[in-house]
Short mmCIF file of C-alpha atoms in Angstrom, two decimals:
data_model
loop_
_atom_site.label_atom_id
_atom_site.label_comp_id
_atom_site.label_asym_id
_atom_site.label_seq_id
_atom_site.Cartn_x
_atom_site.Cartn_y
_atom_site.Cartn_z
CA MET R 1 -1.56 9.03 6.41
CA ALA R 2 -0.04 6.06 5.61
CA CYS R 3 3.06 5.73 8.30
CA SER R 4 3.02 9.46 8.08
CA ALA R 5 3.83 11.57 11.17
CA THR R 6 4.07 8.92 13.46
CA CYS R 7 7.00 7.17 11.95
CA PRO R 8 10.04 7.41 14.20
CA SER R 9 12.46 7.77 11.22
CA GLU R 10 10.36 9.48 8.27
CA THR R 11 13.53 10.08 5.84
CA ARG R 12 14.28 5.89 6.09
CA CYS R 13 10.27 4.90 5.90
CA PRO R 14 9.36 3.64 2.42
CA LEU R 15 6.06 5.18 2.55
CA HIS R 16 7.61 8.80 2.43
CA SER R 17 10.51 8.14 0.49
CA ASP R 18 9.17 6.37 -2.56
CA ARG R 19 6.04 8.11 -3.86
CA ARG R 20 5.38 4.84 -6.05
CA SER R 21 4.10 2.88 -3.05
CA SER R 22 0.88 5.18 -3.00
CA ASN R 23 -2.45 3.81 -4.29
CA SER R 24 -1.63 5.93 -7.40
CA GLY R 25 -5.26 4.86 -9.27
CA LEU R 26 -3.65 2.44 -11.57
CA SER R 27 -2.97 -0.28 -9.19
CA SER R 28 -4.11 -0.16 -5.19
CA SER R 29 -3.20 -3.74 -5.04
CA THR R 30 -2.38 -5.84 -2.43
CA HIS R 31 -3.25 -8.79 -4.64
CA SER R 32 -1.22 -7.67 -7.48
CA PRO R 33 -1.85 -9.01 -11.30
CA PRO R 34 0.19 -11.91 -12.70
CA GLY R 35 3.71 -10.92 -13.40
CA ALA R 36 3.75 -8.00 -10.93
CA ARG R 37 6.33 -7.59 -8.16
CA PRO R 38 6.52 -5.91 -4.80
CA SER R 39 9.81 -4.27 -6.03
CA ASP R 40 7.75 -2.64 -9.03
CA LEU R 41 5.95 -0.22 -6.94
CA LEU R 42 7.70 -0.32 -3.53
CA TRP R 43 11.00 0.28 -2.12
CA ASN R 44 13.49 -2.18 -0.43
CA PHE R 45 11.86 -2.82 3.15
CA GLU R 46 15.08 -4.14 4.18
CA ARG R 47 16.56 -0.67 4.45
CA VAL R 48 14.14 0.18 7.34
CA ALA R 49 15.36 -0.81 10.66
CA VAL R 50 13.24 0.94 13.14
CA PRO R 51 9.91 0.51 14.76
CA CYS R 52 6.82 2.25 12.60
CA LEU R 53 3.19 3.33 13.44
CA HIS R 54 1.24 2.82 10.61
CA SER R 55 -1.44 5.10 10.71
CA GLY R 56 -4.52 5.22 8.09
CA GLY R 57 -8.05 5.31 7.51
CA TRP R 58 -10.75 3.63 5.39
CA TYR R 59 -11.35 6.56 3.59
CA ASP R 60 -7.90 7.73 2.99
CA LEU R 61 -6.15 7.45 -0.47
CA PHE R 62 -3.50 5.19 1.07
CA ALA R 63 -5.99 2.67 2.72
CA GLY R 64 -4.21 0.01 0.58
CA SER R 65 -0.49 0.96 0.98
CA THR R 66 -1.01 1.50 4.68
CA PHE R 67 -1.53 -2.00 4.88
CA ILE R 68 0.97 -3.38 2.33
CA GLY R 69 3.67 -1.17 4.56
CA PHE R 70 2.43 -2.81 7.99
CA GLY R 71 2.53 -6.33 6.21
CA GLU R 72 5.83 -5.94 4.38
CA MET R 73 7.80 -4.47 7.29
CA ARG R 74 6.67 -7.56 9.54
CA LYS R 75 7.85 -9.86 6.86
CA GLY R 76 11.15 -8.10 5.51
CA GLY R 77 11.97 -4.93 7.74
CA GLY R 78 15.72 -4.61 8.16
CA SER R 79 16.19 -6.16 11.91
CA SER R 80 14.15 -8.67 13.95
CA ALA R 81 13.23 -5.73 16.31
CA ALA R 82 11.80 -3.70 13.35
CA ARG R 83 9.97 -6.56 12.07
CA GLN R 84 8.55 -7.22 15.73
CA SER R 85 7.89 -3.46 16.25
CA GLN R 86 5.22 -2.63 13.62
CA HIS R 87 1.93 -1.32 14.69
CA LEU R 88 -0.97 -0.21 12.85
CA ILE R 89 -3.90 1.97 13.42
CA CYS R 90 -6.81 2.54 10.97
CA GLY R 91 -10.01 4.50 11.69
CA PRO R 92 -13.04 5.94 9.46
CA TRP R 93 -11.05 8.58 8.26
CA ALA R 94 -9.95 10.45 5.28
CA HIS R 95 -6.41 11.65 4.31
CA ASN R 96 -5.79 14.54 6.97
CA ARG R 97 -4.17 15.93 9.78
CA ILE R 98 -7.14 16.30 11.70
CA LEU R 99 -8.92 12.85 12.19
CA PRO R 100 -12.42 13.76 13.26
CA PRO R 101 -15.29 11.34 14.04
CA TYR R 102 -17.39 12.18 11.34
CA GLN R 103 -16.60 11.67 7.31
CA GLY R 104 -18.92 12.76 4.83
CA GLY R 105 -22.33 12.07 5.49
CA LEU R 106 -21.68 9.83 8.24
CA ASN R 107 -21.03 10.23 12.13
CA PHE R 108 -19.37 7.39 13.74
CA GLY R 109 -19.54 8.62 17.23
CA THR R 110 -17.00 10.62 19.57
CA ALA R 111 -14.78 7.71 20.19
CA ALA R 112 -14.19 7.53 16.30
CA GLY R 113 -11.98 10.44 16.39
CA SER R 114 -8.08 10.74 17.19
CA THR R 115 -7.21 14.57 18.54
CA PRO R 116 -5.07 15.94 21.05
CA THR R 117 -8.12 17.29 22.80
CA GLY R 118 -9.88 14.21 23.66
CA SER R 119 -9.04 10.70 25.14
CA THR R 120 -9.86 8.07 22.44
CA PRO R 121 -8.54 4.54 21.63
CA ALA R 122 -6.89 5.61 18.62
CA TRP R 123 -5.18 8.91 20.37
CA ALA R 124 -4.10 6.65 23.21
CA ALA R 125 -2.39 4.09 20.73
CA HIS R 126 -0.51 6.84 19.27
CA LEU R 127 0.95 7.90 22.41
CA ALA R 128 1.55 4.40 23.42
CA PHE R 129 3.91 3.94 20.79
CA PHE R 130 5.93 6.91 21.56
CA ASP R 131 5.95 6.02 25.24
CA ARG R 132 6.85 2.75 24.27
CA TYR R 133 9.68 3.14 21.80
CA LEU R 134 11.05 6.79 22.59
CA ARG R 135 10.79 6.64 26.43
CA GLY R 136 10.98 2.90 27.16
CA ARG R 137 8.01 2.57 29.00
CA ASP R 138 6.37 -0.83 29.22
CA VAL R 139 2.73 0.07 28.14
CA HIS R 140 0.19 -1.78 26.26
CA LEU R 141 0.37 -1.40 22.29
CA PRO R 142 -1.54 -3.73 20.33
CA LYS R 143 -0.20 -4.80 16.83
CA VAL R 144 -3.41 -3.55 15.12
CA ARG R 145 -5.96 -1.44 16.52
CA TYR R 146 -8.89 -0.68 13.85
CA PHE R 147 -12.23 0.86 13.92
CA VAL R 148 -15.39 -1.36 12.78
CA MET R 149 -17.93 1.07 10.97
CA GLY R 150 -21.29 0.16 11.65
CA ALA R 151 -20.86 -1.13 14.77
CA ASP R 152 -19.00 2.08 15.48
CA GLN R 153 -16.35 0.23 18.01
CA TRP R 154 -12.69 -0.38 18.19
CA ARG R 155 -11.19 -3.63 18.35
CA ASP R 156 -7.51 -5.04 18.50
CA ALA R 157 -6.12 -7.68 16.85
CA ASP R 158 -2.35 -9.26 16.57
CA ASP R 159 -2.62 -9.81 12.84
CA TRP R 160 -3.89 -9.01 9.71
CA PRO R 161 -5.90 -10.04 7.84
CA LEU R 162 -7.94 -11.38 10.77
CA PRO R 163 -7.64 -14.84 12.11
CA GLY R 164 -10.87 -16.96 11.38
CA THR R 165 -11.54 -14.85 8.25
CA GLN R 166 -13.84 -16.56 5.89
CA VAL R 167 -13.55 -15.02 2.30
CA THR R 168 -16.85 -15.65 0.73
CA ARG R 169 -17.64 -15.18 -2.87
CA PHE R 170 -20.54 -12.87 -3.81
CA PHE R 171 -21.48 -13.81 -7.41
CA LEU R 172 -22.84 -11.03 -10.07
CA ALA R 173 -25.97 -12.17 -11.82
CA SER R 174 -28.84 -10.41 -13.89
CA GLY R 175 -30.85 -10.67 -16.72
CA GLY R 176 -28.93 -8.30 -19.02
CA ASN R 177 -30.32 -5.03 -17.50
CA ALA R 178 -28.14 -4.17 -14.09
CA ARG R 179 -27.78 -0.49 -15.41
CA THR R 180 -28.86 1.88 -12.38
CA ALA R 181 -29.96 1.02 -9.09
CA ALA R 182 -33.39 0.19 -10.33
CA GLY R 183 -32.07 -2.56 -12.55
CA ASP R 184 -32.30 -6.32 -12.10
CA GLY R 185 -28.64 -6.71 -10.96
CA VAL R 186 -28.12 -8.99 -8.08
CA LEU R 187 -25.18 -10.28 -5.68
CA THR R 188 -25.84 -13.62 -4.35
CA ARG R 189 -23.74 -16.51 -3.12
CA ASP R 190 -24.88 -18.94 -5.89
CA ALA R 191 -23.05 -19.51 -8.65
CA PRO R 192 -24.31 -18.29 -11.92
CA GLY R 193 -25.84 -20.60 -14.83
CA PRO R 194 -26.21 -19.17 -18.18
CA GLN R 195 -27.21 -15.52 -18.24
CA PRO R 196 -26.56 -12.58 -20.87
CA PRO R 197 -24.01 -10.11 -19.81
CA ASP R 198 -24.55 -6.28 -18.93
CA ARG R 199 -23.82 -3.69 -21.40
CA TYR R 200 -23.11 0.02 -21.02
CA ILE R 201 -21.71 3.01 -23.03
CA TYR R 202 -18.44 4.90 -21.34
CA ASP R 203 -18.26 7.88 -22.76
CA PRO R 204 -14.93 10.05 -21.71
CA HIS R 205 -16.72 13.28 -22.20
CA ASN R 206 -19.56 12.23 -19.93
CA PRO R 207 -17.81 10.73 -17.20
CA VAL R 208 -19.43 9.41 -13.66
CA PRO R 209 -18.66 12.22 -11.12
CA THR R 210 -16.64 11.88 -8.26
CA THR R 211 -18.99 11.56 -5.14
CA GLY R 212 -17.30 11.11 -1.96
CA GLY R 213 -14.53 7.88 -1.74
CA ARG R 214 -11.01 8.33 -1.09
CA LEU R 215 -9.97 11.66 -2.13
CA LEU R 216 -7.81 14.42 -0.80
CA LEU R 217 -9.96 17.37 0.76
CA THR R 218 -9.45 19.95 -1.77
CA GLY R 219 -11.37 22.46 -3.56
CA ARG R 220 -15.32 21.56 -2.93
CA ARG R 221 -15.53 17.79 -3.08
CA ALA R 222 -15.55 16.17 0.33
CA PRO R 223 -14.18 12.73 0.97
CA GLY R 224 -15.89 9.83 2.75
CA PRO R 225 -19.14 8.33 2.70
CA LEU R 226 -21.68 9.96 0.79
CA ASP R 227 -25.22 9.21 -0.88
CA GLN R 228 -24.48 7.54 -4.39
CA GLY R 229 -27.97 8.16 -5.41
CA ARG R 230 -27.26 10.49 -8.23
CA VAL R 231 -24.38 8.04 -9.61
CA GLU R 232 -26.79 4.97 -9.54
CA VAL R 233 -29.31 6.71 -11.60
CA ARG R 234 -26.67 6.86 -14.51
CA ASP R 235 -27.06 4.24 -17.45
CA ASP R 236 -23.35 3.49 -17.53
CA VAL R 237 -23.51 2.45 -13.70
CA LEU R 238 -23.96 -1.02 -13.04
CA CYS R 239 -25.53 -1.84 -9.52
CA TYR R 240 -25.54 -5.45 -8.20
CA THR R 241 -27.32 -5.60 -4.71
CA THR R 242 -28.02 -8.30 -2.42
CA PRO R 243 -31.47 -9.03 -0.71
CA GLU R 244 -32.01 -7.35 2.64
CA LEU R 245 -29.71 -8.85 5.12
CA THR R 246 -31.61 -11.13 7.66
CA GLU R 247 -28.70 -10.61 10.39
CA ASP R 248 -25.63 -8.61 10.67
CA LEU R 249 -22.72 -9.12 8.31
CA GLU R 250 -19.09 -8.06 9.16
CA VAL R 251 -16.44 -7.42 6.66
CA THR R 252 -13.08 -6.74 7.80
CA GLY R 253 -10.06 -7.12 5.42
CA PRO R 254 -9.10 -6.66 1.91
CA VAL R 255 -12.05 -6.73 -0.64
CA ILE R 256 -11.01 -7.95 -4.18
CA LEU R 257 -13.78 -8.03 -7.37
CA HIS R 258 -12.84 -10.77 -10.14
CA LEU R 259 -14.33 -9.18 -13.39
CA PHE R 260 -14.78 -10.73 -16.77
CA ALA R 261 -15.39 -7.82 -19.21
CA SER R 262 -14.80 -7.17 -22.86
CA THR R 263 -14.59 -3.59 -24.33
CA SER R 264 -14.81 -2.07 -28.00
CA ALA R 265 -11.48 -0.18 -27.09
CA VAL R 266 -7.94 -0.89 -27.05
CA ASP R 267 -7.61 0.41 -23.49
CA THR R 268 -10.18 1.69 -20.85
CA ASP R 269 -11.11 1.51 -17.15
CA PHE R 270 -13.03 -0.41 -15.15
CA MET R 271 -14.37 0.89 -11.65
CA ALA R 272 -15.69 -0.95 -8.31
CA LYS R 273 -17.32 0.53 -5.66
CA LEU R 274 -18.40 -1.16 -2.61
CA VAL R 275 -21.69 0.38 -1.34
CA ASP R 276 -23.99 -0.31 2.09
CA VAL R 277 -27.52 0.59 1.12
CA TYR R 278 -29.68 1.56 4.06
CA PRO R 279 -33.27 0.72 4.85
CA ASN R 280 -34.34 4.16 3.62
CA GLY R 281 -32.57 3.55 0.15
CA ALA R 282 -29.58 5.96 1.04
CA ALA R 283 -26.38 4.37 -0.39
CA PHE R 284 -23.17 5.22 1.29
CA ASN R 285 -20.10 4.13 -0.26
CA ILE R 286 -17.45 2.11 1.69
CA ALA R 287 -14.70 1.15 -0.63
CA GLU R 288 -13.42 1.39 -4.14
CA GLY R 289 -10.85 0.18 -6.74
CA LEU R 290 -10.13 0.46 -10.56
CA ILE R 291 -8.10 -1.33 -13.12
CA ARG R 292 -6.57 0.49 -15.98
CA ALA R 293 -7.05 -2.45 -18.63
CA ARG R 294 -3.42 -1.98 -20.27
CA TYR R 295 -2.26 -2.67 -16.93
CA ARG R 296 -4.06 -5.72 -16.26
CA GLU R 297 -0.81 -7.86 -16.02
CA GLY R 298 1.28 -5.24 -14.08
CA ILE R 299 2.19 -1.65 -14.05
CA ARG R 300 5.62 -2.57 -15.98
CA SER R 301 3.98 -4.76 -18.44
CA PRO R 302 1.20 -2.56 -20.41
CA LYS R 303 -0.52 -4.23 -23.11
CA PRO R 304 -3.29 -3.44 -25.38
CA VAL R 305 -6.70 -4.76 -24.72
CA VAL R 306 -8.06 -6.95 -27.88
CA PRO R 307 -11.37 -5.02 -28.82
CA GLY R 308 -14.34 -7.53 -28.33
CA GLU R 309 -12.03 -10.30 -26.20
CA VAL R 310 -13.56 -11.30 -22.72
CA THR R 311 -10.83 -10.38 -20.32
CA PRO R 312 -10.12 -11.20 -16.77
CA TYR R 313 -9.57 -8.39 -14.40
CA VAL R 314 -8.54 -8.26 -10.71
CA ILE R 315 -10.00 -4.83 -9.15
CA ASP R 316 -8.41 -4.15 -5.59
CA LEU R 317 -10.84 -2.38 -3.45
CA ALA R 318 -8.18 -2.00 -0.62
CA GLN R 319 -9.09 -2.72 2.92
CA THR R 320 -12.16 -2.16 5.05
CA SER R 321 -13.84 -2.89 8.06
CA ILE R 322 -17.73 -2.56 8.44
CA VAL R 323 -20.86 -4.14 9.79
CA PHE R 324 -23.56 -4.37 7.50
CA ARG R 325 -26.67 -3.99 9.54
CA ARG R 326 -29.66 -6.46 9.59
CA GLY R 327 -32.06 -4.60 7.03
CA HIS R 328 -29.16 -3.10 4.82
CA ARG R 329 -28.05 -4.43 1.50
CA ILE R 330 -24.59 -4.76 0.12
CA ARG R 331 -24.17 -3.30 -3.33
CA LEU R 332 -21.36 -3.54 -6.15
CA GLU R 333 -21.23 -0.82 -8.60
CA VAL R 334 -18.97 -1.16 -11.78
CA THR R 335 -18.71 1.59 -14.07
CA SER R 336 -15.45 2.86 -16.17
CA SER R 337 -15.02 6.28 -14.71
CA ASN R 338 -14.86 8.64 -11.63
CA PHE R 339 -13.87 11.85 -12.31
CA PRO R 340 -12.03 14.27 -11.34
CA LEU R 341 -10.61 11.78 -8.91
CA ILE R 342 -9.15 9.31 -11.64
CA ASP R 343 -8.11 10.95 -15.01
CA ARG R 344 -10.51 9.69 -17.56
CA ASN R 345 -9.27 7.01 -20.06
CA MET R 346 -9.93 8.36 -23.55
CA ASN R 347 -10.23 4.77 -24.80
CA THR R 348 -7.56 5.40 -27.65
CA GLY R 349 -4.72 3.60 -26.31
CA ASN R 350 -2.44 6.61 -26.48
CA PRO R 351 -0.04 8.05 -24.15
CA PHE R 352 -1.88 9.79 -20.94
CA GLY R 353 -2.49 13.55 -21.62
CA VAL R 354 -2.01 13.35 -25.49
CA ASP R 355 -5.69 13.21 -26.72
CA SER R 356 -8.23 16.07 -26.28
CA GLU R 357 -10.87 14.04 -27.96
CA GLY R 358 -11.69 10.39 -26.62
CA VAL R 359 -13.70 7.38 -28.19
CA PRO R 360 -16.94 5.99 -26.49
CA ALA R 361 -16.38 2.47 -25.47
CA LEU R 362 -18.99 -0.04 -25.48
CA GLN R 363 -18.50 -2.00 -22.20
CA ASP R 364 -19.87 -5.91 -21.55
CA VAL R 365 -19.80 -7.33 -18.21
CA TYR R 366 -19.84 -11.14 -18.13
CA HIS R 367 -21.34 -13.20 -15.22
CA ASP R 368 -22.19 -16.66 -16.17
CA ASP R 369 -20.85 -20.26 -15.66
CA ARG R 370 -18.53 -19.83 -18.26
CA TYR R 371 -17.16 -16.26 -16.92
CA PRO R 372 -18.35 -16.14 -13.52
CA SER R 373 -17.60 -12.65 -12.01
CA TYR R 374 -17.63 -12.16 -8.26
CA LEU R 375 -16.82 -10.29 -5.52
CA GLU R 376 -14.55 -11.46 -2.59
CA LEU R 377 -15.77 -10.00 0.87
CA PRO R 378 -13.62 -11.12 4.00
CA VAL R 379 -16.52 -12.30 6.17
CA ILE R 380 -15.78 -12.17 9.92
CA PRO R 381 -18.05 -14.71 11.74
CA ALA R 382 -20.05 -13.65 14.50
CA GLY R 383 -17.85 -16.19 16.98
CA ALA R 384 -14.54 -14.95 15.90
CA ARG R 385 -15.15 -11.39 16.68
#
């Protein structure tokens, strides 16, 4: 979607004209690694001098670049009129021309859809955009209209991230056995003290299977939220989970993982997945992101990893909006593969597509007082909603 069919001038839109602006899997970052520049991945937004409606979904593979395009056009569009005429709609959708009220294993209610056959807030905003900029009508059109999963309602905003957002750190912690959902990994707001790292082996010949998420609706794999139970029983998946929430917690905006890790390989991948754990144990994926280690300093600055050296990584899980309900738990999964959504890293450091045989890698994730790994969640206080 990402500005897709609702852009008045598709041929001039950077999100259509330059494929490099997409979330390629190497970087979905709105928070770029050190040394990275917008020009590395994005076209020059000054060349766009028209209003745009950026339309995306929380389970769209363009969940990051939709918001990048919106923000960059508001800052650097080709005219004052263009900068003031940017609008964004984001719903609980995957990448598809049909925007139903359900994705994967969850139904978000009839108002969540956007189809010509029904009057919904999303469809109304699409029509209002064309009424204003093509017909010249004076109609109400919010700058941002977004769907809050969990609360299952639409909200409007004048800016993004939302004013009043409290970026909150949730630290990873364990006794050294965070493997599987049955391990001892926790997410806590308390800064960690001395504690052992968590360790797993990533074998590229036995990758973690893609289970929902931000993928195209092709073949037999469904995008969107699916129960992650079959993923979270694997020994190569670390799980860090909060206690049951005593009150609702809204998370709306960019989600970022700051990870300290080492590997026995010269190149490898680290994946992160935000999960909503229901009282019955069902665990539905909310957002995801990854970093290919060689690109940790920027897509144009590949650099091998020193095996065994503790290295900081910033993993962007793009954007989301959800209310984690009272009685639910928030979980973070950390692993090194998500196949076939993401091509396997064979851990050799060779150019992609060269290797038919991969090398298992020993991965250590650190979360102590010296190397505090933490998840940044954009918490919306109840009074700011």
